Structure formats: C-alpha cells, structure tokens
PDB file of N, CA and C in Angstrom:
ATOM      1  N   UNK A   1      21.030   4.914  -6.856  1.00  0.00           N
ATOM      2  CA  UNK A   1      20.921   4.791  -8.284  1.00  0.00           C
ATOM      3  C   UNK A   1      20.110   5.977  -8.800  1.00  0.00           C
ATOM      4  N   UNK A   2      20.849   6.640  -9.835  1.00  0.00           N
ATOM      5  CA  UNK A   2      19.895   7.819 -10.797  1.00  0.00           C
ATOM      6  C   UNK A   2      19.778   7.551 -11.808  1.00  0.00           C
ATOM      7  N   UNK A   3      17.988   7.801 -12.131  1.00  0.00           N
ATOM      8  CA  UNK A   3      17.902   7.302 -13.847  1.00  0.00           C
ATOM      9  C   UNK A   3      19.350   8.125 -14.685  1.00  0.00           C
ATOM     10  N   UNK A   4      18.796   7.830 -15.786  1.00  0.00           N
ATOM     11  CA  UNK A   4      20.001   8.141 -16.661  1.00  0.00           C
ATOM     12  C   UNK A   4      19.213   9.147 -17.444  1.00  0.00           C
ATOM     13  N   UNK A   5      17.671   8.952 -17.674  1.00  0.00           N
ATOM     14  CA  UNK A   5      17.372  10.347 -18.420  1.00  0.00           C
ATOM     15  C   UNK A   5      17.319  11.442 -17.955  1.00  0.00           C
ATOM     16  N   UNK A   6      17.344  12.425 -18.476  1.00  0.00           N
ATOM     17  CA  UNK A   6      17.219  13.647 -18.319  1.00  0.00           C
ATOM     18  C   UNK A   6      15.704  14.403 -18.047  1.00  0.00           C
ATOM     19  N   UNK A   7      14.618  13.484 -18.659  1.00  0.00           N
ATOM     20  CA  UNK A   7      13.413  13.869 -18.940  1.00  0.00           C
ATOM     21  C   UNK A   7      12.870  13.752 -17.271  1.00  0.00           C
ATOM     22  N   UNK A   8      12.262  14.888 -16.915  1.00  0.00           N
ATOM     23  CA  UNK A   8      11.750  15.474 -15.860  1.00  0.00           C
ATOM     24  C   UNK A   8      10.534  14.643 -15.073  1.00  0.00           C
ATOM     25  N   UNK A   9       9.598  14.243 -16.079  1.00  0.00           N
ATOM     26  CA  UNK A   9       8.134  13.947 -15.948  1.00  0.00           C
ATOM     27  C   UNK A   9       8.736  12.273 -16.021  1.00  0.00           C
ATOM     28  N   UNK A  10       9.569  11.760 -16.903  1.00  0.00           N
ATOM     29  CA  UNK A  10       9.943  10.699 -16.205  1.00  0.00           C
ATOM     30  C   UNK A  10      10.289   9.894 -15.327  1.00  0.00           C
ATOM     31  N   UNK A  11      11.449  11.063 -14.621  1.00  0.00           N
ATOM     32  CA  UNK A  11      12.017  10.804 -13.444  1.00  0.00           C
ATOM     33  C   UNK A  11      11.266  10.783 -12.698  1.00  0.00           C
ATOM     34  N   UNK A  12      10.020  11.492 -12.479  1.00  0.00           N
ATOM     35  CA  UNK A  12       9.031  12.226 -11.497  1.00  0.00           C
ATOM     36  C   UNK A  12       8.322  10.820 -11.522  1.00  0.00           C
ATOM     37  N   UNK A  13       7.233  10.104 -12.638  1.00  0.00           N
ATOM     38  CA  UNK A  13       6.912   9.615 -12.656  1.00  0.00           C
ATOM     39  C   UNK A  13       7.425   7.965 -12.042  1.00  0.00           C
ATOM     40  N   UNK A  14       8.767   7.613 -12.496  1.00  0.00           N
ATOM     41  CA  UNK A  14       9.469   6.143 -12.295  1.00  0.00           C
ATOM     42  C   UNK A  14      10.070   6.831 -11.187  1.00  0.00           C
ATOM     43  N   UNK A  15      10.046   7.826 -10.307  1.00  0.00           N
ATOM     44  CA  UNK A  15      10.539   7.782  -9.198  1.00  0.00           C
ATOM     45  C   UNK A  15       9.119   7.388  -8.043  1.00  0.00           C
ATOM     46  N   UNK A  16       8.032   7.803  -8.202  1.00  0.00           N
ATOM     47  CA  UNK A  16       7.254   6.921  -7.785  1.00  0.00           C
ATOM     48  C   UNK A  16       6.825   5.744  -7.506  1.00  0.00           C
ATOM     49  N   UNK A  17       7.008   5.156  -9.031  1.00  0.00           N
ATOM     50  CA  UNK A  17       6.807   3.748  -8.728  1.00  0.00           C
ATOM     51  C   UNK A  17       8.200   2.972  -8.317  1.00  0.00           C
ATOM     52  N   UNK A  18       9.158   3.572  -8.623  1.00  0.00           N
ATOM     53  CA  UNK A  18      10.326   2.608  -7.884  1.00  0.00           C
ATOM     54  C   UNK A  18      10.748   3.278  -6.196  1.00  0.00           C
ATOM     55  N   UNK A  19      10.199   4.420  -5.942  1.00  0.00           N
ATOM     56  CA  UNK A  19       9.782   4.731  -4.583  1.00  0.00           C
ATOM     57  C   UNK A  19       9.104   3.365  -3.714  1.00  0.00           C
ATOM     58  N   UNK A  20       7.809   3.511  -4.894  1.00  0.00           N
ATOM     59  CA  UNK A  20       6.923   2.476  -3.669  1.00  0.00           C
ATOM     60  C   UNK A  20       7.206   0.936  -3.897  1.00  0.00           C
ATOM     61  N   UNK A  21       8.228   0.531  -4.458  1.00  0.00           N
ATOM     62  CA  UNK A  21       8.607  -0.964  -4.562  1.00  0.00           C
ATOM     63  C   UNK A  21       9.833  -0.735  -3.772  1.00  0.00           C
ATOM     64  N   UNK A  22      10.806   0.138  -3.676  1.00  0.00           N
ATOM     65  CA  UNK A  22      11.411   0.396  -2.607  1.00  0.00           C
ATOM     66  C   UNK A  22      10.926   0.034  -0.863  1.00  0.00           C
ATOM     67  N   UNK A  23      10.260   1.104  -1.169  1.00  0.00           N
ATOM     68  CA  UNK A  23       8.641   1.217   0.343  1.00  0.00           C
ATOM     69  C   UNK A  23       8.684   0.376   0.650  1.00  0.00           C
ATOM     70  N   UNK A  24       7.728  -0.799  -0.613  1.00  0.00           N
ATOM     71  CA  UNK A  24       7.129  -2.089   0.324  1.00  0.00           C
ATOM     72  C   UNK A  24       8.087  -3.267   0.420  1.00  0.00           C
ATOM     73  N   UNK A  25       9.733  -3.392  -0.239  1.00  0.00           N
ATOM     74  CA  UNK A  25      10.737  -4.129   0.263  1.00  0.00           C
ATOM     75  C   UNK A  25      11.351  -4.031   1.717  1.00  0.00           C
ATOM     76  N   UNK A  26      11.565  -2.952   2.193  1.00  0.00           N
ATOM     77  CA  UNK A  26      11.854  -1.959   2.827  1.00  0.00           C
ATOM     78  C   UNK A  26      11.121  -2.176   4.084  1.00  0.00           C
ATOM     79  N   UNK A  27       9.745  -2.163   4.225  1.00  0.00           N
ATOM     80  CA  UNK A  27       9.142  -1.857   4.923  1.00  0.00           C
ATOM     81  C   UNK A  27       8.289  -3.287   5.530  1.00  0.00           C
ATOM     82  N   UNK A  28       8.552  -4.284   4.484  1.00  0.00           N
ATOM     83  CA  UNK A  28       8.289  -5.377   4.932  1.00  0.00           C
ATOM     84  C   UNK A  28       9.168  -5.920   5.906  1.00  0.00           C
ATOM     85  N   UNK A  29      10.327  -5.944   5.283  1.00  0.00           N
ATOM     86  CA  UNK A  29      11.394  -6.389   6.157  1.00  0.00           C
ATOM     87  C   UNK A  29      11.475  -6.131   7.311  1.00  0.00           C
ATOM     88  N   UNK A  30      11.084  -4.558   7.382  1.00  0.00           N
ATOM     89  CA  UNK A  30      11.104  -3.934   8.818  1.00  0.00           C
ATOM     90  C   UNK A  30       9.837  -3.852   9.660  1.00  0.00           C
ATOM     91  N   UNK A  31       8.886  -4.452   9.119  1.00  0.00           N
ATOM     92  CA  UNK A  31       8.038  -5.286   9.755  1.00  0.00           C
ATOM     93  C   UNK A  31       8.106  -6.165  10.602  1.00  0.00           C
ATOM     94  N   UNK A  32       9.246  -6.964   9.786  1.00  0.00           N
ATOM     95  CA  UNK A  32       8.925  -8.109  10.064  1.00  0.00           C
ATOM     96  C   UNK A  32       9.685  -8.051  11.891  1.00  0.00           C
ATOM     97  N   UNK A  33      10.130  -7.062  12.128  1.00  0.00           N
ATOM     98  CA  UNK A  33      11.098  -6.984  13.358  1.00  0.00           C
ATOM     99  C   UNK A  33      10.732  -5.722  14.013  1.00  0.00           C
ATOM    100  N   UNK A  34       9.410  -5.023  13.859  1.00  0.00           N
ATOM    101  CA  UNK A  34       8.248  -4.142  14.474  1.00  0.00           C
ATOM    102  C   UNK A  34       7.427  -4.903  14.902  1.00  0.00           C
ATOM    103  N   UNK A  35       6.907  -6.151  14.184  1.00  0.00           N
ATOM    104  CA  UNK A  35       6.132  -6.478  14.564  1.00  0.00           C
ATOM    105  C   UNK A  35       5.630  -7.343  16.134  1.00  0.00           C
ATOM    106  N   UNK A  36       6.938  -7.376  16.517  1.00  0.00           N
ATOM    107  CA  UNK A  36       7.019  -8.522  17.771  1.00  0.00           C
ATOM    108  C   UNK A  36       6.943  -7.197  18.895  1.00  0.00           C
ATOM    109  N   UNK A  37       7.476  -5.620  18.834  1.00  0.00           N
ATOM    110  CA  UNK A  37       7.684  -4.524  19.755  1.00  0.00           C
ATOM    111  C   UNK A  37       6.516  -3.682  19.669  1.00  0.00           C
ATOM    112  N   UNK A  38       5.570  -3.701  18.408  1.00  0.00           N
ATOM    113  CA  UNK A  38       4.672  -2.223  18.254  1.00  0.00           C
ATOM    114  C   UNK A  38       3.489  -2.668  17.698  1.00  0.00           C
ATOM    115  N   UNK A  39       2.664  -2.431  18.398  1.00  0.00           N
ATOM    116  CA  UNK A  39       1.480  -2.615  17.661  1.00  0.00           C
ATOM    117  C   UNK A  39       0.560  -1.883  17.590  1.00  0.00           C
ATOM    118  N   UNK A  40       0.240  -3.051  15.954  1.00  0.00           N
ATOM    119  CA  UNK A  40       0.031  -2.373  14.853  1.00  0.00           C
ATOM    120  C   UNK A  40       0.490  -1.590  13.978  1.00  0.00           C
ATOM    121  N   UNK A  41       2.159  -2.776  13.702  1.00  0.00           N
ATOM    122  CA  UNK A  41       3.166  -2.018  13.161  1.00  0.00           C
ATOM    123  C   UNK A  41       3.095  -2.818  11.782  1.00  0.00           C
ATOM    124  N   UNK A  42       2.037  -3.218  11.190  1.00  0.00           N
ATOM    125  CA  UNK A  42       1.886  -3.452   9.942  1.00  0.00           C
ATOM    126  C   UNK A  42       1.472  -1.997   8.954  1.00  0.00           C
ATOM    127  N   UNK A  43       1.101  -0.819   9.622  1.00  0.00           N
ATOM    128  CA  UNK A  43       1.061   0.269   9.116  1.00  0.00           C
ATOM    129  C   UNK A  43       2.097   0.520   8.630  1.00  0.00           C
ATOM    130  N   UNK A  44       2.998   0.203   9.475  1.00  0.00           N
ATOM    131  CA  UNK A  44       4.893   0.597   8.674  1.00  0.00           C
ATOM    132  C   UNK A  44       5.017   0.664   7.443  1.00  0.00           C
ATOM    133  N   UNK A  45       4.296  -0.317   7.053  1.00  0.00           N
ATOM    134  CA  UNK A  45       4.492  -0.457   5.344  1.00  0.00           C
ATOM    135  C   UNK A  45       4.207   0.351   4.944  1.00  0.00           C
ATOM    136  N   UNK A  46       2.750   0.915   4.638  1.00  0.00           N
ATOM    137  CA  UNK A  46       2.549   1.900   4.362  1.00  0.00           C
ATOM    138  C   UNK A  46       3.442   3.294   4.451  1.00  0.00           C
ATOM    139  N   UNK A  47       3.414   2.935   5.950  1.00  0.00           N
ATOM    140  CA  UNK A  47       4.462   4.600   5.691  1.00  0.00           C
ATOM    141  C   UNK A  47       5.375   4.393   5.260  1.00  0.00           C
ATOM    142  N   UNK A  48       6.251   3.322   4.785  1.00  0.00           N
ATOM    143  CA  UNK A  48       7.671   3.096   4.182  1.00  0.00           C
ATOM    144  C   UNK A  48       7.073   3.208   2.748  1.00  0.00           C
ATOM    145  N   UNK A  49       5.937   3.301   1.939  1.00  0.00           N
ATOM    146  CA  UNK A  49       5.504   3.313   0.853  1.00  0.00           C
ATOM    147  C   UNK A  49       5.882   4.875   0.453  1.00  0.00           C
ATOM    148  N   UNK A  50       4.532   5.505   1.501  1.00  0.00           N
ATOM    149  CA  UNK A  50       4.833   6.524   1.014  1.00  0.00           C
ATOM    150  C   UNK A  50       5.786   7.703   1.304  1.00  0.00           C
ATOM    151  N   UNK A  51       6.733   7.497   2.361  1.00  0.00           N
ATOM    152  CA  UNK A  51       7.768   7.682   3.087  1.00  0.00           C
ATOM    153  C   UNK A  51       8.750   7.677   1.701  1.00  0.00           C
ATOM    154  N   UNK A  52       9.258   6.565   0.949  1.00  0.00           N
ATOM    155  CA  UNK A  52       9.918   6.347  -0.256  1.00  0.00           C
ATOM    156  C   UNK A  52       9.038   7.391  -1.590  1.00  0.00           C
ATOM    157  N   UNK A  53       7.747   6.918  -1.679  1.00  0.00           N
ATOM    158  CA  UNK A  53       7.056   7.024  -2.841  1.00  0.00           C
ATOM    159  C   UNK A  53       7.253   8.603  -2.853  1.00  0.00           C
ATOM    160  N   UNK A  54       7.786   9.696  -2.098  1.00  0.00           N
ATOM    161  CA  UNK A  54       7.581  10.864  -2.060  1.00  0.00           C
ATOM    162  C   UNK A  54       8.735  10.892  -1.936  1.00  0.00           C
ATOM    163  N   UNK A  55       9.849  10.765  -1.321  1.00  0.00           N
ATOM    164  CA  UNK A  55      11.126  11.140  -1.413  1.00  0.00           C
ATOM    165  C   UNK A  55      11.994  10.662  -2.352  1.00  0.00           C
ATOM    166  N   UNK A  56      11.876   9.816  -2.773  1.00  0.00           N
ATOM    167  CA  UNK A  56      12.882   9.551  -4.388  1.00  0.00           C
ATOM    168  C   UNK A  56      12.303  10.219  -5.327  1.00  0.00           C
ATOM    169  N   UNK A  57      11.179  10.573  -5.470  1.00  0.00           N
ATOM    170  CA  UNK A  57      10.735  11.106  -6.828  1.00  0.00           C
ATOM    171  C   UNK A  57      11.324  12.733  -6.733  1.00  0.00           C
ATOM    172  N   UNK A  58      11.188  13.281  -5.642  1.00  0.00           N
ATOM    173  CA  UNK A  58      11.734  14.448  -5.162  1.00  0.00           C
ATOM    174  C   UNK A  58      13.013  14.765  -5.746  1.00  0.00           C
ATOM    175  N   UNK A  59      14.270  13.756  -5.103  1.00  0.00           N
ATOM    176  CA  UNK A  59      15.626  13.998  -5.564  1.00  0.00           C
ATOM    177  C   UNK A  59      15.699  13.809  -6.619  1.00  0.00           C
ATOM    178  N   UNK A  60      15.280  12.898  -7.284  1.00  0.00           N
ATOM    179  CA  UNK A  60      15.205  12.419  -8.967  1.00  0.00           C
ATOM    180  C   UNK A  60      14.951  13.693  -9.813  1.00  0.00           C
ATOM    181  N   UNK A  61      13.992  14.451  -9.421  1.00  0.00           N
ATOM    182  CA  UNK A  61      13.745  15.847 -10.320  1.00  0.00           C
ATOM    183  C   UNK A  61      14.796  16.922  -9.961  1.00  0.00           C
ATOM    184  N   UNK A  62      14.985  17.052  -8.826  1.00  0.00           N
ATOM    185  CA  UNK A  62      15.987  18.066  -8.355  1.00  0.00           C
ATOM    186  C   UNK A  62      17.469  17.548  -9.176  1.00  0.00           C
ATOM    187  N   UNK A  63      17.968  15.982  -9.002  1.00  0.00           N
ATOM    188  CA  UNK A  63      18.945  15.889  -9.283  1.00  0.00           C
ATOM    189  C   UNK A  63      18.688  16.142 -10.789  1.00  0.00           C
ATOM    190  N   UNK A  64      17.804  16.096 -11.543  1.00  0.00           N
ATOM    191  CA  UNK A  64      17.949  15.571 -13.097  1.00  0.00           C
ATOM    192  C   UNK A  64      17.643  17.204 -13.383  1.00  0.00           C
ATOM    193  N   UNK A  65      17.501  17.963 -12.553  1.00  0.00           N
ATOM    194  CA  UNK A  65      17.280  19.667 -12.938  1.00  0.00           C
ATOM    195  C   UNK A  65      18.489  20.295 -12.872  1.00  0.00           C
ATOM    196  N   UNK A  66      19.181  19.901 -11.573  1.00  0.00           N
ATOM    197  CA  UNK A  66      20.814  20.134 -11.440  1.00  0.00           C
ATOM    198  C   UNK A  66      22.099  19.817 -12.485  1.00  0.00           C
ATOM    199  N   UNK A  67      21.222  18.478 -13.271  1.00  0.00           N
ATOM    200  CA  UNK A  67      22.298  17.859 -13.990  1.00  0.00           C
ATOM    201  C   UNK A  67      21.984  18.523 -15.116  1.00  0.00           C
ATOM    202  N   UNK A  68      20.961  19.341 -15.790  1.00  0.00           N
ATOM    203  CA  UNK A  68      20.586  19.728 -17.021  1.00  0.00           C
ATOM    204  C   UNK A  68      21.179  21.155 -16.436  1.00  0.00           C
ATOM    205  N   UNK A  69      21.617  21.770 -15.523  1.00  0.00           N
ATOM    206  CA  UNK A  69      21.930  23.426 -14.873  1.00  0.00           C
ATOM    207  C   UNK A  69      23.907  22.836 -15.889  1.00  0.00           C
ATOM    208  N   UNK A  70      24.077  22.221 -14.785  1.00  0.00           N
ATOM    209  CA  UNK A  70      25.327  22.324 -14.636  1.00  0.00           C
ATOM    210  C   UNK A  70      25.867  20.923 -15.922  1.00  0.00           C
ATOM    211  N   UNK A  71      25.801  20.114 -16.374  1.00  0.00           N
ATOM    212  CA  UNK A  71      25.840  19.041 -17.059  1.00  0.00           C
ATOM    213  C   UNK A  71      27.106  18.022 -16.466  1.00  0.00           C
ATOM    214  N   UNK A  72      26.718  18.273 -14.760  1.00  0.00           N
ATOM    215  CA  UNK A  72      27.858  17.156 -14.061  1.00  0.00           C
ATOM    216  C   UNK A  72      26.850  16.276 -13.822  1.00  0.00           C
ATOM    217  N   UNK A  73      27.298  15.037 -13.409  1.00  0.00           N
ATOM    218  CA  UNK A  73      26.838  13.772 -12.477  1.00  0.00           C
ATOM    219  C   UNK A  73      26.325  14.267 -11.189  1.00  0.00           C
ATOM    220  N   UNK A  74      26.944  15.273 -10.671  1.00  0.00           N
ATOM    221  CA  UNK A  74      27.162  15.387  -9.380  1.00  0.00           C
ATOM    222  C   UNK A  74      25.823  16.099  -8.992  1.00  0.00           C
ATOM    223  N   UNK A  75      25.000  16.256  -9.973  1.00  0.00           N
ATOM    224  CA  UNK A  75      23.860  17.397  -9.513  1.00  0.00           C
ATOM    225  C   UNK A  75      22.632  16.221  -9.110  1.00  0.00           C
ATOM    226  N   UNK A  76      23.275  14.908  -9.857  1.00  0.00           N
ATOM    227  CA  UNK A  76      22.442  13.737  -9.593  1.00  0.00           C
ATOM    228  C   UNK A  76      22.730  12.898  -8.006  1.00  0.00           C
ATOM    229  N   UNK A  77      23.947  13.427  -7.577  1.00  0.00           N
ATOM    230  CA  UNK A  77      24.536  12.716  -6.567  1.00  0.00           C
ATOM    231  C   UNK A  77      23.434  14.053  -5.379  1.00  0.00           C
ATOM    232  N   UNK A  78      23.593  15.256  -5.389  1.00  0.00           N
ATOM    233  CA  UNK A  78      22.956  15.864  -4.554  1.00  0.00           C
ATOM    234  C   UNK A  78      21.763  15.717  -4.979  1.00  0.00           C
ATOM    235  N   UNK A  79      21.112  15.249  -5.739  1.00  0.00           N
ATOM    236  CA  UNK A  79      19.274  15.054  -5.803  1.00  0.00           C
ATOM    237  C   UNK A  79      19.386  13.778  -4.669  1.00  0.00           C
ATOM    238  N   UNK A  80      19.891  12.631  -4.895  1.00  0.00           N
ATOM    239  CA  UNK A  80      19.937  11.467  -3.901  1.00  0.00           C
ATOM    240  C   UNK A  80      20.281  11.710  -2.567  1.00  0.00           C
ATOM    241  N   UNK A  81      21.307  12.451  -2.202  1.00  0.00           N
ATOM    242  CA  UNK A  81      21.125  13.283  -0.798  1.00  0.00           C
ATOM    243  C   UNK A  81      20.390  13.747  -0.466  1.00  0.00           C
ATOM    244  N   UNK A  82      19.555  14.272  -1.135  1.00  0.00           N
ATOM    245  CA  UNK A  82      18.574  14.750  -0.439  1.00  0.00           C
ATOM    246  C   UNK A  82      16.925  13.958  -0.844  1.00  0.00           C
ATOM    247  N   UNK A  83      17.100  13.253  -1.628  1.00  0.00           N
ATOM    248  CA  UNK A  83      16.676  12.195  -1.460  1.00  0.00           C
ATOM    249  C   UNK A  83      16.386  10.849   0.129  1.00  0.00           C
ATOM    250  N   UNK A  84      17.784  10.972   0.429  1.00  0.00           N
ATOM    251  CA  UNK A  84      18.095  10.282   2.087  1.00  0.00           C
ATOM    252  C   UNK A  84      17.875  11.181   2.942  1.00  0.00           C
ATOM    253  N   UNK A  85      17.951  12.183   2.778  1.00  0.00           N
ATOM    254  CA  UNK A  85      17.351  13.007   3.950  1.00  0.00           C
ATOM    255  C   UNK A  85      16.085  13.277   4.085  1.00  0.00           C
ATOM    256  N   UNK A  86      15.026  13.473   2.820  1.00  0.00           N
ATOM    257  CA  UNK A  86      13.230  13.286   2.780  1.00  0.00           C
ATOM    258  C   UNK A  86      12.994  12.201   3.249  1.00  0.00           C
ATOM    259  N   UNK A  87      13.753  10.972   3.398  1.00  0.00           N
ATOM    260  CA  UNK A  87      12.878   9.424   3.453  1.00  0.00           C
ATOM    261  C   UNK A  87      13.467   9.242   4.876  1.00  0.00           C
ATOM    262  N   UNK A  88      14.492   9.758   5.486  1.00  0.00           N
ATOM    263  CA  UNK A  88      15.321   9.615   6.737  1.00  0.00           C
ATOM    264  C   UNK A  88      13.811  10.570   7.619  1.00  0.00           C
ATOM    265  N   UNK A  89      13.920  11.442   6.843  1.00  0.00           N
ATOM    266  CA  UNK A  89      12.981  12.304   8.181  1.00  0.00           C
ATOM    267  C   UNK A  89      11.789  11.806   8.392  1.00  0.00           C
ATOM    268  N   UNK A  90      10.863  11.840   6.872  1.00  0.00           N
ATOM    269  CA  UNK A  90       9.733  10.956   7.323  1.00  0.00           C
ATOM    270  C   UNK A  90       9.412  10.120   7.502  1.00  0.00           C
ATOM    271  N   UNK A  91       9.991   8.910   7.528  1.00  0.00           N
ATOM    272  CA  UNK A  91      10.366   7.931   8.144  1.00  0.00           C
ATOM    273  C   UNK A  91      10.382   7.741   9.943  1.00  0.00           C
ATOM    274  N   UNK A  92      11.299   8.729  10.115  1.00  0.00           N
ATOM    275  CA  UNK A  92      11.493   9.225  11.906  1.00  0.00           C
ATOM    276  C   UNK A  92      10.036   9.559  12.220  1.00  0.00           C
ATOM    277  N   UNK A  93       9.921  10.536  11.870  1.00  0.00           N
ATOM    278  CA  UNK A  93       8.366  11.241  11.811  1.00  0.00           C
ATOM    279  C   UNK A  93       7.406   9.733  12.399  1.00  0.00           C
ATOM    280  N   UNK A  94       7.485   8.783  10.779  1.00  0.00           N
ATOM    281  CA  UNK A  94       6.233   8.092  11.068  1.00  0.00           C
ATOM    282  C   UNK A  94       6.419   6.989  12.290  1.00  0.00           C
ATOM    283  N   UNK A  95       7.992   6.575  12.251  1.00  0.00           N
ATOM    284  CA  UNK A  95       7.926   5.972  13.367  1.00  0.00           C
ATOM    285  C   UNK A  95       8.093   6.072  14.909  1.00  0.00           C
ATOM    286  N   UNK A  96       8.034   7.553  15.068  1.00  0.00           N
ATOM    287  CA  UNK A  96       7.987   8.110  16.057  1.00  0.00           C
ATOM    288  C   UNK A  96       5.972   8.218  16.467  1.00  0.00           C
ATOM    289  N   UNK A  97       5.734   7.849  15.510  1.00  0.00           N
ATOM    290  CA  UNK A  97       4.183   8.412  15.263  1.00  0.00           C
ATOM    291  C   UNK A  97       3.620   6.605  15.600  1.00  0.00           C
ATOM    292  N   UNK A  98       4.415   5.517  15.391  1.00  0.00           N
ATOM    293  CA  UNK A  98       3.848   4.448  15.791  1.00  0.00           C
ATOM    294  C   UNK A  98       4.639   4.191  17.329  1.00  0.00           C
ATOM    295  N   UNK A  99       5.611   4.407  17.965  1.00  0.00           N
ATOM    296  CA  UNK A  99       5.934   4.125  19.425  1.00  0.00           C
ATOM    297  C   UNK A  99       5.232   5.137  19.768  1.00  0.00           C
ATOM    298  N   UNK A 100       4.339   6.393  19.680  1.00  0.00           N
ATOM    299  CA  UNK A 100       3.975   7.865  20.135  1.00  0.00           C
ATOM    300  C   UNK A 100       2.404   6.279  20.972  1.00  0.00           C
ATOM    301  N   UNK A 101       1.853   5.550  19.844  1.00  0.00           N
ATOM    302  CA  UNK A 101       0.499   5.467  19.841  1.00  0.00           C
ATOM    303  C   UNK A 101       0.788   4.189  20.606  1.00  0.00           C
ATOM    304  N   UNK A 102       1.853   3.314  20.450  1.00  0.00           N
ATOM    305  CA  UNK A 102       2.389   2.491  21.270  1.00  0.00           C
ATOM    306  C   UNK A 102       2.252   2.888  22.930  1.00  0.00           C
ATOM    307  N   UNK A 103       2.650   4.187  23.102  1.00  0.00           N
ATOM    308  CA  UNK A 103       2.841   4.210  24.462  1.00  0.00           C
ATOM    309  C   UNK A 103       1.161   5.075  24.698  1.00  0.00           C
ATOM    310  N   UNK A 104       0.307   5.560  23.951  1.00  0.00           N
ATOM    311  CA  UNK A 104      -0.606   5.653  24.697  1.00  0.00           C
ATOM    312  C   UNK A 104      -1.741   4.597  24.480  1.00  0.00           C
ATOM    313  N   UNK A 105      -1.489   3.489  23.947  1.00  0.00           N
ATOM    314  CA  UNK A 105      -2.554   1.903  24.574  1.00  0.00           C
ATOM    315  C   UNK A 105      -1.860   1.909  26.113  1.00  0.00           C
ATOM    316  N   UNK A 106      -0.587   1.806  26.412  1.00  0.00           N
ATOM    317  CA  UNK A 106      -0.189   0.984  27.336  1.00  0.00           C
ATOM    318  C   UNK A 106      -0.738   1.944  28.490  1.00  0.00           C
ATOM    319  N   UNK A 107      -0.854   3.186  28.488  1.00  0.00           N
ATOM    320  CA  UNK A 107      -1.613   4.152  29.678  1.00  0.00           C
ATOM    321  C   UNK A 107      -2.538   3.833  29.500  1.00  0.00           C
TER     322      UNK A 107
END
C-alpha cells in the first residue's frame, strides 16, 4: 500500500508510524514461533519495529519523489520494492544476529 499524497514530510513521517505498527504485528507473531527455538527472541520485536520503522518510510519518499519526477503510479510501485528489499535485509541481518548469539550461549 502507497499513501496517496504526494507530500514528502508526510509520507516520511506516516511511514514511520505505520512502519512500527507494521513491526510490532509482524514481529509479534513471529515471536510467537522464535520463541520456543531462540533465546531471547523477544528482542525480535524490536528489530521487526525498527527493521519496518526504517524501511517503509524510505520507499514511501523515494516512491512519492519518483511519482512527482515522472507522474506514473509506478514510481510508487518501485519505492515499495525497495521498500521489501530494506526490511528483507535487515531483518536477515537481525535475525542472523539472534541465531549468531543463540549459538554462542550453547558453546
């Protein structure tokens, strides 16, 4: 989903907060099925907070900068791509960063 305005500091802004309600839907859930394999995988949330809270606001400006360049939809469709690719990576990142700490309790 892309806002519909055009306004920059908006997008920027409500891509934050619907980042981090994203995050903590998101990240609860996937809690809830970390939590039985990793511990101290209630951090997840967090990083699914700000994992989201930083990558939608990202594409949201890019796409809503693209769409004011060119005046297609489509500049909104590549802000959200790359949108999934900021929240895909750090995401990996962080949960590579909770099995990383996983496997050094168990040594």
């Amino acid at each position: 989903m892309a806002p519909r305005t055009l306004n920059l500091f908006l997008r920027l802004f409500y891509g934050v907060l619907e980042g981090a309600k994203v995050g903590v839907a998101l990240g609860l859930f996937q809690w809830w099925v970390l939590r039985e394999s990793v511990f101290g995988g209630g951090r997840w949330v967090v990083a699914s907070v700000v994992c989201w809270g930083v990558g939608l606001p990202i594409g949201w400006v890019l796409g809503g900068i693209l769409r004011q360049l060119t005046g297609f939809f489509l500049g909104d469709v590549i802000g959200l791509t790359l949108t999934w690719a900021i929240v895909a990576g750090l995401t990996g990142v962080g949960l590579m960063q909770l099995f990383w700490t996983q496997v050094r309790i168990r040594e």
